[in-house]
Short mmCIF file of C-alpha atoms in Angstrom, two decimals:
data_model
loop_
_atom_site.label_atom_id
_atom_site.label_comp_id
_atom_site.label_asym_id
_atom_site.label_seq_id
_atom_site.Cartn_x
_atom_site.Cartn_y
_atom_site.Cartn_z
CA MET J 1194 52.99 -94.03 -32.97
CA LYS J 1195 50.10 -93.52 -30.87
CA LYS J 1196 52.14 -92.68 -27.76
CA LEU J 1197 54.36 -90.28 -29.76
CA PHE J 1198 51.34 -88.46 -30.91
CA VAL J 1199 50.47 -88.08 -27.12
CA ILE J 1200 53.92 -86.94 -26.17
CA LEU J 1201 53.72 -84.43 -28.88
CA LEU J 1202 50.27 -83.27 -27.87
CA PHE J 1203 51.46 -82.97 -24.50
CA ILE J 1204 54.44 -80.97 -25.32
CA PHE J 1205 52.50 -78.71 -27.79
CA SER J 1206 50.02 -78.29 -25.02
CA TYR J 1207 52.21 -77.58 -22.45
CA LYS J 1208 54.06 -74.86 -24.64
CA GLU J 1209 50.67 -73.19 -25.26
CA ILE J 1210 49.92 -73.26 -21.57
CA ALA J 1211 53.20 -72.25 -20.60
CA ALA J 1212 52.80 -69.29 -22.97
CA GLN J 1213 49.61 -68.27 -21.59
CA ASN J 1214 50.69 -68.54 -18.25
CA GLY J 1215 53.89 -66.70 -19.28
CA GLN J 1216 51.79 -63.87 -20.15
CA ILE J 1217 50.07 -63.80 -17.02
CA ARG J 1218 53.02 -64.64 -14.96
CA VAL J 1219 54.67 -61.54 -16.37
CA TYR J 1220 52.03 -59.59 -14.85
CA ASP J 1221 51.55 -61.53 -11.55
CA GLU J 1222 55.41 -61.93 -11.36
CA PRO J 1223 55.88 -60.41 -7.77
CA SER J 1224 58.59 -57.86 -8.28
CA THR J 1225 56.77 -56.47 -11.50
CA HIS J 1226 53.48 -56.30 -9.88
CA LYS J 1227 54.74 -54.01 -7.22
CA GLU J 1228 56.41 -51.70 -9.65
CA THR J 1229 53.17 -51.54 -11.65
CA ILE J 1230 50.93 -50.72 -8.52
CA SER J 1231 53.62 -48.18 -7.16
CA ARG J 1232 53.94 -46.49 -10.49
CA ARG J 1233 50.17 -46.04 -10.81
CA ASP J 1234 49.27 -44.93 -7.22
CA LYS J 1235 51.74 -44.13 -4.36
CA PHE J 1236 52.30 -41.34 -1.99
CA ARG J 1237 53.00 -38.30 -4.09
CA LEU J 1238 53.01 -34.40 -3.90
CA TYR J 1239 51.13 -32.57 -6.51
CA THR J 1240 49.98 -29.15 -7.42
CA GLY J 1241 47.63 -27.50 -9.89
CA ALA J 1242 44.62 -25.31 -10.30
CA THR J 1243 40.99 -25.53 -9.83
CA VAL J 1244 38.15 -23.57 -11.18
CA GLY J 1245 34.79 -23.44 -9.47
CA ILE J 1246 31.36 -22.05 -10.22
CA MET J 1247 29.23 -21.31 -7.43
CA PRO J 1248 25.51 -20.55 -8.04
CA LEU J 1249 24.18 -18.80 -4.78
CA ARG J 1250 20.41 -18.94 -4.27
CA LEU J 1251 19.82 -15.73 -2.31
CA SER J 1252 16.33 -15.40 -0.44
CA GLY J 1253 16.09 -12.12 1.63
CA THR J 1254 14.98 -8.57 1.78
CA MET J 1255 16.18 -6.07 -0.51
CA ASP J 1256 15.54 -2.30 -0.22
CA LYS J 1257 14.00 -1.19 -3.53
CA GLY J 1258 13.46 2.44 -2.37
CA ASN J 1259 14.54 5.46 -4.32
CA GLY J 1260 18.20 4.99 -3.87
CA ASN J 1261 18.53 8.48 -2.15
CA MET J 1262 21.15 7.85 0.62
CA SER J 1263 21.42 9.82 3.70
CA VAL J 1264 24.32 10.02 6.03
CA SER J 1265 24.14 10.60 9.71
CA THR J 1266 26.99 10.60 12.26
CA THR J 1267 26.76 6.89 12.78
CA SER J 1268 25.55 5.28 9.28
CA ILE J 1269 24.36 5.57 5.97
CA TYR J 1270 20.77 4.71 5.13
CA THR J 1271 18.32 5.06 2.45
CA SER J 1272 16.00 8.10 2.86
CA TYR J 1273 12.60 6.15 1.86
CA PRO J 1274 13.29 2.55 1.99
CA GLN J 1275 10.94 -0.04 0.45
CA PHE J 1276 11.69 -3.49 1.57
CA ARG J 1277 10.46 -6.43 -0.48
CA HIS J 1278 11.32 -10.06 -0.40
CA VAL J 1279 13.28 -11.37 -3.24
CA ASP J 1280 14.56 -14.78 -4.38
CA LYS J 1281 17.40 -14.53 -6.87
CA THR J 1282 20.46 -16.52 -8.11
CA ALA J 1283 23.97 -15.05 -7.88
CA ILE J 1284 27.11 -16.73 -9.37
CA VAL J 1285 30.59 -16.60 -8.03
CA ALA J 1286 33.50 -17.88 -9.97
CA ASN J 1287 36.73 -19.09 -7.89
CA LEU J 1288 40.29 -20.08 -8.75
CA PHE J 1289 42.66 -21.64 -6.40
CA VAL J 1290 46.03 -23.19 -6.55
CA PRO J 1291 46.31 -26.24 -4.49
CA VAL J 1292 49.23 -28.10 -2.99
CA GLY J 1293 48.09 -31.69 -2.06
CA PHE J 1294 49.18 -35.17 -1.02
CA ASN J 1295 48.04 -38.26 -2.55
CA ILE J 1296 47.95 -41.05 0.36
CA PRO J 1297 47.19 -44.41 -0.82
CA VAL J 1298 46.26 -46.62 2.16
CA TYR J 1299 45.34 -49.73 0.32
CA ARG J 1300 46.24 -51.11 -3.17
CA THR J 1301 45.67 -54.03 -5.06
CA LYS J 1302 46.74 -55.04 -8.60
CA LYS J 1303 43.23 -53.73 -9.93
CA TRP J 1304 42.40 -50.81 -7.57
CA SER J 1305 43.56 -48.67 -4.60
CA THR J 1306 42.03 -46.34 -2.02
CA GLY J 1307 43.51 -43.35 0.10
CA PHE J 1308 43.15 -39.92 0.74
CA LYS J 1309 43.90 -36.69 -1.11
CA LEU J 1310 44.70 -34.11 1.33
CA ASN J 1311 44.60 -30.19 -0.11
CA ALA J 1312 45.30 -26.75 0.99
CA ALA J 1313 44.67 -23.96 -1.65
CA ILE J 1314 45.16 -20.44 -2.04
CA GLY J 1315 43.07 -18.33 -4.43
CA PHE J 1316 40.42 -15.89 -4.99
CA GLN J 1317 36.60 -15.54 -5.66
CA VAL J 1318 34.91 -13.18 -8.09
CA GLY J 1319 31.27 -12.24 -8.22
CA VAL J 1320 30.05 -12.87 -11.64
CA VAL J 1321 26.43 -12.37 -11.36
CA ASN J 1322 24.45 -10.38 -8.49
CA ALA J 1323 27.25 -11.04 -6.20
CA GLU J 1324 28.74 -7.52 -5.55
CA GLY J 1325 31.12 -7.62 -2.30
CA LEU J 1326 31.96 -11.36 -2.62
CA THR J 1327 35.24 -10.77 -4.56
CA ALA J 1328 37.95 -11.65 -2.16
CA TRP J 1329 41.26 -13.74 -1.60
CA GLY J 1330 40.91 -16.74 0.53
CA PHE J 1331 41.91 -20.34 1.28
CA ASP J 1332 40.19 -23.56 0.22
CA PHE J 1333 40.64 -26.84 2.15
CA PRO J 1334 39.28 -29.95 0.04
CA GLN J 1335 39.87 -33.32 1.42
CA PHE J 1336 38.94 -36.49 -0.37
CA VAL J 1337 38.65 -40.00 0.15
CA TYR J 1338 39.30 -41.81 -3.00
CA TYR J 1339 38.64 -45.14 -4.75
CA ARG J 1340 41.09 -45.46 -7.82
CA ARG J 1341 40.59 -48.35 -10.59
CA TYR J 1342 43.46 -48.48 -13.03
CA SER J 1343 42.87 -52.14 -14.31
CA GLY J 1344 40.73 -51.20 -17.24
CA ARG J 1345 41.67 -48.76 -20.08
CA ILE J 1346 40.81 -45.87 -18.11
CA ASP J 1347 42.50 -44.85 -15.06
CA TYR J 1348 40.07 -43.05 -12.73
CA SER J 1349 39.21 -42.16 -9.23
CA VAL J 1350 36.01 -41.54 -7.54
CA LEU J 1351 35.99 -38.97 -4.91
CA ALA J 1352 33.98 -38.24 -1.78
CA GLY J 1353 35.10 -35.51 0.35
CA TRP J 1354 34.47 -32.25 2.34
CA LYS J 1355 35.89 -28.87 1.80
CA TYR J 1356 36.03 -25.66 3.95
CA ASN J 1357 36.43 -22.28 2.19
CA THR J 1358 37.50 -19.00 3.91
CA THR J 1359 36.81 -16.50 1.29
CA ALA J 1360 34.31 -13.61 1.72
CA LEU J 1361 31.61 -15.90 2.70
CA PRO J 1362 32.99 -18.89 4.59
CA TYR J 1363 31.38 -22.04 3.79
CA GLN J 1364 31.67 -25.81 3.95
CA LEU J 1365 30.58 -28.47 1.13
CA CYS J 1366 30.42 -31.97 0.88
CA LEU J 1367 31.85 -32.95 -2.56
CA LEU J 1368 31.85 -35.71 -4.86
CA GLY J 1369 34.17 -36.06 -7.81
CA LEU J 1370 35.89 -37.99 -10.56
CA ASP J 1371 39.69 -37.89 -11.36
CA LEU J 1372 41.11 -39.07 -14.77
CA ASN J 1373 44.59 -40.29 -14.03
CA PHE J 1374 47.48 -40.08 -16.32
CA ASP J 1375 51.32 -40.65 -15.47
CA ASP J 1376 51.89 -37.32 -14.05
CA THR J 1377 48.90 -35.37 -14.74
CA GLN J 1378 45.31 -35.56 -13.46
CA PHE J 1379 41.93 -33.70 -14.46
CA ARG J 1380 39.31 -33.51 -12.04
CA PHE J 1381 35.46 -32.86 -12.09
CA TYR J 1382 33.56 -32.29 -8.87
CA PHE J 1383 30.56 -30.87 -7.71
CA SER J 1384 28.48 -30.58 -4.61
CA PRO J 1385 25.48 -32.78 -4.02
CA ALA J 1386 24.05 -30.33 -1.29
CA PRO J 1387 24.15 -26.68 -0.74
CA TYR J 1388 25.78 -25.03 2.30
CA ILE J 1389 23.11 -23.01 3.85
CA TYR J 1390 23.10 -19.86 5.59
CA TYR J 1391 20.00 -19.13 7.77
CA ARG J 1392 18.16 -16.36 9.07
CA GLU J 1393 16.49 -16.17 12.50
CA LEU J 1394 13.35 -14.32 12.71
CA THR J 1395 12.32 -12.77 15.90
CA ASN J 1396 9.14 -14.98 16.09
CA GLY J 1397 11.57 -18.04 16.45
CA THR J 1398 11.29 -19.20 12.92
CA ILE J 1399 14.68 -20.23 11.11
CA GLU J 1400 14.59 -20.23 7.21
CA PRO J 1401 17.16 -20.38 4.51
CA ALA J 1402 18.76 -16.96 3.56
CA LEU J 1403 21.58 -18.31 1.25
CA LYS J 1404 22.29 -21.69 -0.43
CA ILE J 1405 25.83 -22.04 -1.81
CA TYR J 1406 26.42 -24.89 -4.47
CA GLU J 1407 29.85 -25.47 -6.28
CA VAL J 1408 30.67 -27.31 -9.36
CA GLY J 1409 34.17 -27.19 -10.91
CA PHE J 1410 37.16 -28.92 -12.37
CA GLY J 1411 40.95 -28.88 -11.88
CA TYR J 1412 44.18 -29.86 -13.43
CA PHE J 1413 46.99 -31.47 -11.44
CA TYR J 1414 50.78 -32.29 -11.82
CA TYR J 1415 52.09 -34.97 -9.73
CA PHE J 1416 55.81 -34.67 -8.68
CA GLY J 1417 58.17 -37.87 -8.23
CA ARG J 1418 57.48 -41.54 -9.42
CA MET K 1221 24.82 -20.95 10.52
CA ILE K 1222 22.67 -18.05 11.32
CA ILE K 1223 23.69 -15.24 9.01
CA GLU K 1224 21.29 -12.45 10.33
CA THR K 1225 18.43 -12.03 12.72
CA VAL K 1226 15.30 -10.19 11.42
CA PRO K 1227 12.71 -8.47 13.40
CA VAL K 1228 9.47 -9.61 12.31
CA ILE K 1229 5.76 -9.11 13.38
CA GLU K 1230 3.08 -11.68 13.11
CA TYR K 1231 -0.38 -10.04 13.12
CA THR K 1232 -4.07 -10.71 12.71
CA ASP K 1233 -6.00 -8.18 10.71
CA ILE K 1234 -9.01 -7.11 12.56
CA SER K 1235 -9.40 -3.80 10.45
CA ILE K 1236 -12.67 -2.15 10.34
CA PRO K 1237 -14.46 -2.03 6.82
CA ASN K 1238 -15.17 1.45 5.34
CA ALA K 1239 -13.84 3.15 8.36
CA GLY K 1240 -11.51 6.10 8.06
CA ASP K 1241 -8.11 6.57 9.35
CA ILE K 1242 -7.88 4.91 13.03
CA LYS K 1243 -5.71 7.27 14.95
CA TYR K 1244 -7.09 6.21 18.43
CA PHE K 1245 -8.05 2.92 20.05
CA SER K 1246 -8.34 1.41 23.44
CA PHE K 1247 -8.56 -2.47 24.01
CA PRO K 1248 -9.53 -2.92 27.76
CA SER K 1249 -9.63 -6.66 27.18
CA VAL K 1250 -8.91 -9.28 24.46
CA ASP K 1251 -12.44 -9.23 23.34
CA VAL K 1252 -13.72 -5.51 23.91
CA GLY K 1253 -12.05 -2.74 22.13
CA TYR K 1254 -12.96 0.73 20.94
CA ALA K 1255 -11.48 2.51 17.82
CA ALA K 1256 -11.81 5.95 16.87
CA SER K 1257 -11.69 6.99 13.02
CA ASP K 1258 -11.28 10.37 11.89
CA THR K 1259 -14.91 10.83 11.50
CA ASN K 1260 -17.16 11.47 14.42
CA PHE K 1261 -17.80 7.58 14.89
CA ILE K 1262 -16.34 5.31 17.40
CA TYR K 1263 -16.35 1.68 16.65
CA LYS K 1264 -16.65 -0.89 19.19
CA THR K 1265 -15.93 -4.81 19.05
CA ILE K 1266 -16.91 -7.36 21.73
CA ASP K 1267 -15.48 -10.36 19.81
CA GLY K 1268 -11.85 -9.39 19.68
CA GLY K 1269 -11.95 -7.37 16.35
CA LYS K 1270 -14.01 -9.94 14.11
CA THR K 1271 -17.02 -7.52 13.87
CA TRP K 1272 -17.17 -3.97 14.86
CA THR K 1273 -20.34 -1.64 15.52
CA ALA K 1274 -20.25 1.88 14.83
CA ILE K 1275 -21.29 3.95 17.91
CA LYS K 1276 -22.57 7.57 17.15
CA ASN K 1277 -23.75 10.13 19.40
CA SER K 1278 -26.12 12.99 18.25
CA ASN K 1279 -23.86 15.36 20.06
CA TRP K 1280 -20.96 14.61 18.00
CA ASP K 1281 -22.57 15.36 14.55
CA SER K 1282 -21.19 18.88 14.38
CA TYR K 1283 -17.81 18.05 15.31
CA ARG K 1284 -14.99 16.44 13.37
CA GLN K 1285 -12.37 14.00 14.58
CA CYS K 1286 -11.79 12.18 17.78
CA LYS K 1287 -8.72 13.39 19.76
CA GLY K 1288 -8.49 10.42 22.08
CA ILE K 1289 -10.37 7.47 23.80
CA ALA K 1290 -9.41 5.62 26.84
CA PHE K 1291 -11.15 2.83 28.39
CA TYR K 1292 -10.63 1.73 32.18
CA ASP K 1293 -12.47 -1.41 31.71
CA GLU K 1294 -15.02 -3.08 29.08
CA LEU K 1295 -17.71 -0.53 30.28
CA ASN K 1296 -16.25 2.62 31.54
CA GLY K 1297 -14.18 5.01 29.46
CA PHE K 1298 -14.11 8.44 27.79
CA CYS K 1299 -13.06 10.20 24.65
CA LEU K 1300 -12.35 13.52 23.24
CA ILE K 1301 -14.58 14.73 20.39
CA GLY K 1302 -14.53 18.42 19.20
CA GLY K 1303 -12.72 19.56 22.18
CA THR K 1304 -15.24 18.28 24.43
CA GLY K 1305 -14.59 15.10 26.70
CA TYR K 1306 -17.36 12.56 27.00
CA SER K 1307 -17.69 9.72 29.37
CA THR K 1308 -19.64 6.49 29.40
CA LYS K 1309 -20.24 3.76 31.90
CA ASP K 1310 -22.34 1.33 29.84
CA GLY K 1311 -19.74 0.51 27.10
CA GLY K 1312 -20.68 3.33 24.76
CA THR K 1313 -24.42 3.01 24.62
CA SER K 1314 -24.84 6.40 26.32
CA TRP K 1315 -22.39 9.38 26.59
CA THR K 1316 -22.28 12.26 29.07
CA VAL K 1317 -20.19 15.53 28.85
CA SER K 1318 -17.50 14.95 31.37
CA ASN K 1319 -15.74 18.27 31.40
CA PRO K 1320 -18.36 20.84 32.44
CA GLY K 1321 -15.71 23.46 33.22
CA TYR K 1322 -14.74 23.62 29.52
CA SER K 1323 -14.97 27.19 28.40
CA GLY K 1324 -14.60 27.01 24.86
CA ASN K 1325 -11.38 29.09 24.65
CA SER K 1326 -9.07 26.14 25.12
CA THR K 1327 -8.49 23.08 23.13
CA VAL K 1328 -8.48 19.46 24.31
CA ALA K 1329 -5.23 18.15 23.02
CA PHE K 1330 -4.99 14.73 24.19
CA CYS K 1331 -6.01 12.16 26.84
CA GLY K 1332 -5.06 9.06 28.17
CA LEU K 1333 -4.52 6.46 31.05
CA THR K 1334 -1.74 6.19 33.43
CA SER K 1335 -0.42 2.75 34.25
CA SER K 1336 -2.19 2.93 37.65
CA GLY K 1337 -5.51 3.83 36.06
CA VAL K 1338 -5.76 7.66 36.39
CA GLY K 1339 -7.52 9.32 33.52
CA ILE K 1340 -5.84 12.42 32.10
CA ILE K 1341 -6.99 15.00 29.80
CA GLY K 1342 -4.51 17.81 28.38
CA ARG K 1343 -5.87 21.24 27.32
CA TYR K 1344 -3.92 23.84 25.70
CA GLU K 1345 -4.74 27.05 27.43
CA ARG K 1346 -2.72 29.51 25.07
CA TYR K 1347 0.48 31.26 25.72
CA GLY K 1348 2.34 28.15 26.15
CA TYR K 1349 0.28 26.66 28.98
CA MET K 1350 -1.14 23.15 28.98
CA SER K 1351 -3.66 22.58 31.66
CA ILE K 1352 -3.63 18.87 32.98
CA TYR K 1353 -6.88 17.30 34.41
CA TYR K 1354 -7.35 14.12 36.15
CA SER K 1355 -10.40 11.98 36.79
CA PRO K 1356 -11.08 10.53 40.20
CA ASP K 1357 -14.43 8.75 38.93
CA LYS K 1358 -13.45 6.71 35.73
CA GLY K 1359 -13.67 9.89 33.48
CA LYS K 1360 -17.07 11.15 34.84
CA THR K 1361 -15.54 14.34 35.89
CA PHE K 1362 -12.21 15.65 35.52
CA ASN K 1363 -10.41 18.12 38.15
CA PHE K 1364 -7.70 20.50 37.47
CA PHE K 1365 -4.43 19.12 38.58
CA ASP K 1366 -1.59 21.37 37.25
CA GLN K 1367 -0.30 23.41 34.56
CA ILE K 1368 2.65 22.92 32.30
CA PHE K 1369 4.20 25.92 30.94
CA ILE K 1370 6.17 25.89 27.92
CA PRO K 1371 8.18 29.08 27.36
CA GLY K 1372 7.42 30.89 24.22
CA ALA K 1373 5.23 28.18 22.77
CA ILE K 1374 2.49 29.44 20.58
CA ASP K 1375 0.91 26.09 19.91
CA VAL K 1376 0.87 22.99 21.82
CA PHE K 1377 -0.63 20.37 19.58
CA GLY K 1378 -0.11 17.13 21.49
CA GLY K 1379 0.52 15.01 24.33
CA ARG K 1380 1.09 11.49 25.70
CA VAL K 1381 0.10 9.80 28.65
CA CYS K 1382 2.64 6.86 28.94
CA ASN K 1383 3.30 4.86 32.27
CA GLU K 1384 2.78 7.33 35.16
CA PHE K 1385 4.01 10.33 33.09
CA ILE K 1386 2.58 12.99 30.83
CA THR K 1387 4.34 14.46 27.99
CA VAL K 1388 3.44 17.40 25.94
CA PHE K 1389 4.81 18.57 22.41
CA THR K 1390 5.15 22.14 20.91
CA ASN K 1391 6.89 22.74 17.47
CA GLU K 1392 7.69 26.37 18.56
CA MET K 1393 10.90 27.87 19.94
CA SER K 1394 12.81 28.20 16.85
CA GLY K 1395 11.77 24.75 15.53
CA ASN K 1396 12.83 22.95 18.63
CA ILE K 1397 10.46 20.51 20.48
CA TYR K 1398 9.82 20.31 24.15
CA GLY K 1399 8.76 17.06 25.57
CA ILE K 1400 8.08 17.29 29.51
CA PRO K 1401 7.63 13.95 31.32
CA TYR K 1402 5.64 15.00 34.22
CA SER K 1403 4.73 12.74 36.98
CA ILE K 1404 1.03 12.97 38.20
CA THR K 1405 2.65 12.22 41.93
CA SER K 1406 4.90 15.02 41.72
CA ALA K 1407 4.49 18.07 39.48
CA THR K 1408 8.09 19.20 40.36
CA ASN K 1409 9.93 17.03 37.93
CA GLN K 1410 9.66 18.94 34.70
CA LEU K 1411 12.23 18.13 32.08
CA GLU K 1412 12.62 19.51 28.32
CA PHE K 1413 13.97 17.60 25.58
CA ASP K 1414 15.28 19.70 22.88
CA LEU K 1415 14.95 17.85 19.59
CA SER K 1416 15.60 18.85 16.02
CA ALA K 1417 12.35 17.92 14.54
CA THR K 1418 8.73 17.99 15.24
CA ALA K 1419 7.94 15.39 17.94
CA LYS K 1420 4.78 13.32 17.39
CA ASP K 1421 4.85 11.00 20.34
CA PHE K 1422 6.99 10.20 23.57
CA TYR K 1423 7.78 6.94 25.25
CA THR K 1424 8.60 7.54 28.90
CA VAL K 1425 10.92 5.35 30.19
CA ASP K 1426 11.27 6.81 33.81
CA ASN K 1427 11.10 10.32 35.06
CA ALA K 1428 14.26 11.34 33.54
CA SER K 1429 14.28 9.74 30.23
CA GLY K 1430 12.41 8.42 27.15
CA ILE K 1431 12.22 8.28 23.33
CA ALA K 1432 10.56 10.66 21.01
CA VAL K 1433 9.49 10.12 17.56
CA GLY K 1434 8.38 12.66 15.15
CA GLU K 1435 8.91 14.17 11.55
CA ASP K 1436 11.81 13.29 9.05
CA GLY K 1437 12.48 9.88 10.78
CA CYS K 1438 13.18 11.62 14.05
CA LEU K 1439 13.90 8.73 16.72
CA ALA K 1440 15.62 10.04 19.61
CA ASP K 1441 16.64 8.75 22.96
CA CYS K 1442 16.20 11.53 25.49
CA TYR K 1443 18.30 10.89 28.45
CA SER K 1444 18.02 14.19 30.41
CA ALA K 1445 17.17 17.80 29.76
CA TYR K 1446 18.59 18.84 26.49
CA ILE K 1447 20.63 15.53 25.77
CA ASN K 1448 19.19 13.35 23.32
CA TYR K 1449 20.82 11.04 20.61
CA ASN K 1450 19.03 10.54 17.23
CA HIS K 1451 18.76 7.14 15.35
CA PRO K 1452 18.16 8.13 11.88
CA ILE K 1453 17.27 5.04 9.74
CA HIS K 1454 14.88 6.72 7.29
CA LYS K 1455 13.04 9.96 6.72
CA TYR K 1456 9.54 8.85 6.94
CA GLU K 1457 7.23 10.39 9.34
CA TYR K 1458 6.79 8.43 12.84
CA TYR K 1459 3.41 9.05 14.46
CA SER K 1460 3.43 6.72 17.59
CA ILE K 1461 5.69 4.65 19.82
CA ASP K 1462 5.24 2.33 22.69
CA GLY K 1463 6.92 -0.47 24.51
CA ARG K 1464 7.17 -2.64 27.45
CA ASN K 1465 9.96 -4.16 29.42
CA GLY K 1466 12.83 -2.71 26.99
CA VAL K 1467 11.13 -3.63 23.95
CA VAL K 1468 10.14 -0.42 22.06
CA VAL K 1469 8.33 -0.23 18.64
CA ALA K 1470 7.63 2.87 16.62
CA VAL K 1471 5.25 3.04 13.82
CA GLY K 1472 4.53 5.86 11.03
CA GLU K 1473 4.45 6.33 7.32
CA ASN K 1474 5.29 3.10 5.63
CA THR K 1475 7.52 1.99 8.61
CA ILE K 1476 7.46 -0.03 11.78
CA VAL K 1477 10.67 -0.08 13.59
CA SER K 1478 11.93 -1.49 16.91
CA ASN K 1479 14.88 -1.72 19.14
CA ILE K 1480 14.37 -5.44 19.97
CA ASP K 1481 17.63 -6.97 20.60
CA ILE K 1482 19.13 -8.79 17.79
CA GLY K 1483 22.82 -8.74 18.72
CA SER K 1484 23.39 -4.79 18.48
CA GLU K 1485 22.27 -3.45 21.68
CA GLU K 1486 20.41 -0.08 21.45
CA GLU K 1487 20.22 -0.45 17.65
CA TRP K 1488 17.14 0.38 15.71
CA ASN K 1489 15.99 -2.12 13.06
CA HIS K 1490 13.20 -2.05 10.41
CA VAL K 1491 10.54 -4.68 11.26
CA LEU K 1492 9.16 -6.74 8.52
CA ASP K 1493 6.49 -9.06 8.20
CA VAL K 1494 7.12 -12.84 8.17
CA HIS K 1495 7.58 -13.01 4.60
CA GLY K 1496 10.39 -10.50 4.57
CA ASN K 1497 8.43 -7.48 3.12
CA GLY K 1498 8.41 -4.10 4.43
CA PHE K 1499 5.01 -2.09 5.02
CA ALA K 1500 3.79 0.24 2.36
CA LYS K 1501 0.81 1.46 4.80
CA THR K 1502 0.60 4.43 6.98
CA PHE K 1503 0.25 3.48 10.83
CA PHE K 1504 -1.22 5.97 13.37
CA MET K 1505 -0.92 4.39 16.66
CA ILE K 1506 0.61 1.59 18.73
CA ARG K 1507 -0.17 0.39 22.14
CA PHE K 1508 1.46 -2.70 23.82
CA SER K 1509 -0.88 -5.14 25.41
CA GLY K 1510 1.81 -7.87 26.46
CA ASP K 1511 5.45 -8.04 26.57
CA ARG K 1512 5.72 -8.81 23.00
CA GLU K 1513 2.20 -8.15 21.90
CA PHE K 1514 0.46 -4.84 20.74
CA TYR K 1515 -2.33 -3.22 18.65
CA ILE K 1516 -1.36 -1.12 15.59
CA SER K 1517 -4.04 1.01 13.92
CA GLY K 1518 -3.39 2.87 10.70
CA GLU K 1519 -5.15 4.36 7.50
CA ASN K 1520 -8.46 2.96 6.00
CA GLY K 1521 -9.66 1.31 9.14
CA LEU K 1522 -6.52 -0.67 9.80
CA ILE K 1523 -6.23 -2.32 13.10
CA TRP K 1524 -3.64 -5.32 13.55
CA LYS K 1525 -3.28 -7.51 16.70
CA ALA K 1526 0.31 -8.19 16.37
CA SER K 1527 3.34 -9.54 18.32
CA ILE K 1528 6.95 -9.12 17.64
#
């Protein structure tokens, strides 16, 4: 009787363990594992749109004269200029339509890492104190990402760099966060440090003239599975 | 990335308290300088402008403003006050009349030193003639050198000694201006520059070219007789221009401009202070003391020792 109890206990215990293992094995089963990872992060083409806000910190000299302009044969000038140093903030908005490639380099069952290479066309518009900065141009944001998809939220952390060729070309280091869904993605990004244009004074001093920051978000659709 | 290059000046303010407009000055050394206000005072410093002492001569009381001042060295110099030239050989302690031939019918218009140290006085003699005198003895006496004739001129109101040349100005002849670079070593090289505004100063580059400044923002390259090219960048009045080794600076009402090369050759640009502000002062005179160093004088006793 005692032996029978032990055998039954062993059987029930085995079944329970087997069931637990079964759940795990379903996840760990080699062929299914590959399928899950590949579904979640693989080489894919995507497109979408990004909207960025660029605060520009301007530091320079402005003519606060009477504004009466005179015209010579070579130039237009203010008749009685009054040059004053001013610091002010301008705001520029941009909209770009990128085409990019998601290129995973290393994948595990919980996370992956790789590159997101992008090229975009779009335009920027001067919103506040930014006359003359409305223009078409190109944007080339490139990222290294770390993607984690084992939890309830599938997200990627981005670190990257962009080069922009609109009215005032600039480069920025970027940090970002992607929220990933099956075929779509939302992105938030910002520049932790500004791109700085400098002015050189004839006494040898070099000082910041324009600091460009950017913060933005994007929506992307991924092709293929 | 460098987005722009800005011409700026750094300056040390060595202004004279309670002085009038400083229209003439001479700094024979770093420490010793003389400045003339529009009163009948001349101010002297022996410590580079930290302190100034008024020099007054009893003969000057009945006259008004100084018309020029030039010092050969710290002790020897001359000035023009009330139409008369005075010289000193003791740093301004005593002054003697240095132009005994003065008749009273002519007007001393300007004075200066050539780059080789020859003292020059220009005196308007009516009917378009400007007599040029030079001093062989550091301003003690002046000898007649030559006359410059400006056809049709009724008033010849000024002149400039720059490098080895003498230039005189008139505002007659249908409003045109005639500047005449005039070599002290050769009186035959007389040129006329026909400007469209009243000239106030002329920086002579060589015996055939220079840069004129004047009213209404007149800033003109003068290459040869009757040929000039204006650089209008404002309509303030210029009063003085000077330069050295290709760097030229002009000053005037609320303005300092320079041709200092910031990437656009032969372009003139507004000069700012190191904080990026323009100047809301009137400057009357500029003279270079080094390749990039100069003195500027202006309203209310203003004197700056500056560099660009």
